[in-house]
Amino acid sequence: MKLYRKYLAKLANKDEVSASAKEAVREDPESVVWSKLSDDRAQEIMEKIKIRYPEVYDLIVKELYRAIKQGIVNELDGLTLLSIARNIGLDIRPDLRIRFVKNGKEVDMKEYLGK
């Protein structure tokens, strides 16, 4: 009876391992990384990396995916992604945006200045 339980436990463990391996194969690393981008700036920087450095983009996605799966990274904001890009030597410059916020709402310059 003990041998039978061990055999069933081994089969169950084998099924779990193969199921998780199949699940990992079906999961697209790029979509996982893009789902963890927390703001518009991060998406903009990833798009610029993809366009200007396609060979490096694949490596970045692969490493970020690995860090996400290991639990090292929960989400990525634009500043973090920009510092990663600059630390590996990529010349990425985000678009300059000037926003005027008055009472918690984004307004144009005339309304902000009170004219």
PDB file of C-alpha atoms in Angstrom:
ATOM      1  CA  MET A   1       0.000   0.000   0.000  1.00  0.00           C
ATOM      2  CA  LYS A   2       2.893   2.394   0.785  1.00  0.00           C
ATOM      3  CA  LEU A   3       4.427   1.712  -2.585  1.00  0.00           C
ATOM      4  CA  TYR A   4       1.120   2.456  -4.300  1.00  0.00           C
ATOM      5  CA  ARG A   5       0.836   5.834  -2.471  1.00  0.00           C
ATOM      6  CA  LYS A   6       4.400   6.731  -3.399  1.00  0.00           C
ATOM      7  CA  TYR A   7       3.680   5.867  -7.012  1.00  0.00           C
ATOM      8  CA  LEU A   8       0.513   8.030  -7.021  1.00  0.00           C
ATOM      9  CA  ALA A   9       2.376  10.902  -5.359  1.00  0.00           C
ATOM     10  CA  LYS A  10       5.135  10.643  -7.939  1.00  0.00           C
ATOM     11  CA  LEU A  11       2.613  10.684 -10.786  1.00  0.00           C
ATOM     12  CA  ALA A  12       0.790  13.679  -9.302  1.00  0.00           C
ATOM     13  CA  ASN A  13       4.058  15.577  -8.902  1.00  0.00           C
ATOM     14  CA  LYS A  14       5.069  14.714 -12.462  1.00  0.00           C
ATOM     15  CA  ASP A  15       1.731  16.001 -13.796  1.00  0.00           C
ATOM     16  CA  GLU A  16       2.109  19.277 -11.864  1.00  0.00           C
ATOM     17  CA  VAL A  17       5.619  19.822 -13.181  1.00  0.00           C
ATOM     18  CA  SER A  18       4.635  19.104 -16.776  1.00  0.00           C
ATOM     19  CA  ALA A  19       1.515  21.291 -16.471  1.00  0.00           C
ATOM     20  CA  SER A  20       3.537  24.220 -15.146  1.00  0.00           C
ATOM     21  CA  ALA A  21       6.123  23.743 -17.916  1.00  0.00           C
ATOM     22  CA  LYS A  22       3.377  23.763 -20.547  1.00  0.00           C
ATOM     23  CA  GLU A  23       1.856  26.854 -18.954  1.00  0.00           C
ATOM     24  CA  ALA A  24       5.205  28.634 -19.069  1.00  0.00           C
ATOM     25  CA  VAL A  25       5.576  27.786 -22.747  1.00  0.00           C
ATOM     26  CA  ARG A  26       2.156  29.236 -23.576  1.00  0.00           C
ATOM     27  CA  GLU A  27       2.866  32.464 -21.695  1.00  0.00           C
ATOM     28  CA  ASP A  28       4.348  35.209 -23.841  1.00  0.00           C
ATOM     29  CA  PRO A  29       7.226  36.953 -22.001  1.00  0.00           C
ATOM     30  CA  GLU A  30       6.674  40.195 -23.889  1.00  0.00           C
ATOM     31  CA  SER A  31       3.007  40.458 -22.891  1.00  0.00           C
ATOM     32  CA  VAL A  32       3.868  39.698 -19.257  1.00  0.00           C
ATOM     33  CA  VAL A  33       6.490  42.460 -19.192  1.00  0.00           C
ATOM     34  CA  TRP A  34       4.152  44.940 -20.893  1.00  0.00           C
ATOM     35  CA  SER A  35       1.414  44.129 -18.378  1.00  0.00           C
ATOM     36  CA  LYS A  36       3.770  45.102 -15.539  1.00  0.00           C
ATOM     37  CA  LEU A  37       4.481  48.597 -16.948  1.00  0.00           C
ATOM     38  CA  SER A  38       2.789  50.950 -14.512  1.00  0.00           C
ATOM     39  CA  ASP A  39       2.629  54.246 -16.412  1.00  0.00           C
ATOM     40  CA  ASP A  40       2.581  55.835 -19.864  1.00  0.00           C
ATOM     41  CA  ARG A  41       6.220  56.861 -19.610  1.00  0.00           C
ATOM     42  CA  ALA A  42       7.315  53.239 -19.157  1.00  0.00           C
ATOM     43  CA  GLN A  43       5.323  52.177 -22.223  1.00  0.00           C
ATOM     44  CA  GLU A  44       6.833  55.029 -24.229  1.00  0.00           C
ATOM     45  CA  ILE A  45      10.373  54.023 -23.230  1.00  0.00           C
ATOM     46  CA  MET A  46       9.749  50.342 -24.080  1.00  0.00           C
ATOM     47  CA  GLU A  47       8.421  51.361 -27.510  1.00  0.00           C
ATOM     48  CA  LYS A  48      11.508  53.492 -28.138  1.00  0.00           C
ATOM     49  CA  ILE A  49      13.812  50.635 -27.110  1.00  0.00           C
ATOM     50  CA  LYS A  50      11.896  48.261 -29.396  1.00  0.00           C
ATOM     51  CA  ILE A  51      12.233  50.618 -32.367  1.00  0.00           C
ATOM     52  CA  ARG A  52      15.825  51.819 -31.887  1.00  0.00           C
ATOM     53  CA  TYR A  53      17.420  48.701 -30.377  1.00  0.00           C
ATOM     54  CA  PRO A  54      15.502  45.591 -31.527  1.00  0.00           C
ATOM     55  CA  GLU A  55      18.366  43.198 -30.710  1.00  0.00           C
ATOM     56  CA  VAL A  56      18.692  44.555 -27.163  1.00  0.00           C
ATOM     57  CA  TYR A  57      14.904  44.717 -26.715  1.00  0.00           C
ATOM     58  CA  ASP A  58      14.619  40.930 -26.793  1.00  0.00           C
ATOM     59  CA  LEU A  59      17.294  40.583 -24.102  1.00  0.00           C
ATOM     60  CA  ILE A  60      15.665  43.234 -21.917  1.00  0.00           C
ATOM     61  CA  VAL A  61      12.266  41.538 -22.199  1.00  0.00           C
ATOM     62  CA  LYS A  62      13.818  38.170 -21.391  1.00  0.00           C
ATOM     63  CA  GLU A  63      15.607  39.449 -18.283  1.00  0.00           C
ATOM     64  CA  LEU A  64      12.636  41.489 -17.054  1.00  0.00           C
ATOM     65  CA  TYR A  65      10.409  38.437 -17.535  1.00  0.00           C
ATOM     66  CA  ARG A  66      12.835  36.355 -15.477  1.00  0.00           C
ATOM     67  CA  ALA A  67      12.874  39.002 -12.727  1.00  0.00           C
ATOM     68  CA  ILE A  68       9.066  39.164 -12.711  1.00  0.00           C
ATOM     69  CA  LYS A  69       8.730  35.394 -12.471  1.00  0.00           C
ATOM     70  CA  GLN A  70      11.239  35.239  -9.609  1.00  0.00           C
ATOM     71  CA  GLY A  71       9.301  37.917  -7.738  1.00  0.00           C
ATOM     72  CA  ILE A  72      12.088  40.493  -7.854  1.00  0.00           C
ATOM     73  CA  VAL A  73       9.983  42.957  -9.868  1.00  0.00           C
ATOM     74  CA  ASN A  74       6.294  43.648  -9.269  1.00  0.00           C
ATOM     75  CA  GLU A  75       5.845  46.612 -11.593  1.00  0.00           C
ATOM     76  CA  LEU A  76       8.015  48.921 -13.655  1.00  0.00           C
ATOM     77  CA  ASP A  77       7.622  52.668 -13.849  1.00  0.00           C
ATOM     78  CA  GLY A  78       9.155  54.976 -16.435  1.00  0.00           C
ATOM     79  CA  LEU A  79      11.966  56.241 -14.245  1.00  0.00           C
ATOM     80  CA  THR A  80      13.136  52.730 -13.347  1.00  0.00           C
ATOM     81  CA  LEU A  81      13.014  51.577 -16.953  1.00  0.00           C
ATOM     82  CA  LEU A  82      14.864  54.696 -18.105  1.00  0.00           C
ATOM     83  CA  SER A  83      17.613  54.138 -15.533  1.00  0.00           C
ATOM     84  CA  ILE A  84      17.941  50.483 -16.628  1.00  0.00           C
ATOM     85  CA  ALA A  85      18.248  51.571 -20.262  1.00  0.00           C
ATOM     86  CA  ARG A  86      20.846  54.214 -19.456  1.00  0.00           C
ATOM     87  CA  ASN A  87      22.862  51.848 -17.243  1.00  0.00           C
ATOM     88  CA  ILE A  88      23.257  49.373 -20.100  1.00  0.00           C
ATOM     89  CA  GLY A  89      24.325  52.165 -22.441  1.00  0.00           C
ATOM     90  CA  LEU A  90      21.182  52.861 -24.466  1.00  0.00           C
ATOM     91  CA  ASP A  91      20.594  56.444 -25.568  1.00  0.00           C
ATOM     92  CA  ILE A  92      16.875  56.752 -24.869  1.00  0.00           C
ATOM     93  CA  ARG A  93      15.295  60.130 -24.281  1.00  0.00           C
ATOM     94  CA  PRO A  94      11.645  60.358 -23.296  1.00  0.00           C
ATOM     95  CA  ASP A  95       9.478  62.990 -24.945  1.00  0.00           C
ATOM     96  CA  LEU A  96       9.322  66.280 -23.084  1.00  0.00           C
ATOM     97  CA  ARG A  97       5.861  67.048 -21.735  1.00  0.00           C
ATOM     98  CA  ILE A  98       4.831  70.098 -19.795  1.00  0.00           C
ATOM     99  CA  ARG A  99       1.575  69.723 -17.919  1.00  0.00           C
ATOM    100  CA  PHE A 100      -0.254  72.385 -16.000  1.00  0.00           C
ATOM    101  CA  VAL A 101      -2.270  71.081 -13.069  1.00  0.00           C
ATOM    102  CA  LYS A 102      -4.702  73.280 -11.186  1.00  0.00           C
ATOM    103  CA  ASN A 103      -6.840  71.898  -8.375  1.00  0.00           C
ATOM    104  CA  GLY A 104      -5.934  68.344  -9.339  1.00  0.00           C
ATOM    105  CA  LYS A 105      -6.977  68.684 -12.999  1.00  0.00           C
ATOM    106  CA  GLU A 106      -4.809  69.134 -16.044  1.00  0.00           C
ATOM    107  CA  VAL A 107      -5.556  72.506 -17.703  1.00  0.00           C
ATOM    108  CA  ASP A 108      -4.127  74.561 -20.541  1.00  0.00           C
ATOM    109  CA  MET A 109      -1.612  77.354 -19.909  1.00  0.00           C
ATOM    110  CA  LYS A 110      -4.129  80.224 -20.176  1.00  0.00           C
ATOM    111  CA  GLU A 111      -6.390  78.769 -17.508  1.00  0.00           C
ATOM    112  CA  TYR A 112      -3.402  77.932 -15.311  1.00  0.00           C
ATOM    113  CA  LEU A 113      -2.164  81.510 -15.425  1.00  0.00           C
ATOM    114  CA  GLY A 114      -5.670  82.809 -14.724  1.00  0.00           C
ATOM    115  CA  LYS A 115      -6.283  84.711 -17.949  1.00  0.00           C
TER     116      LYS A 115
END
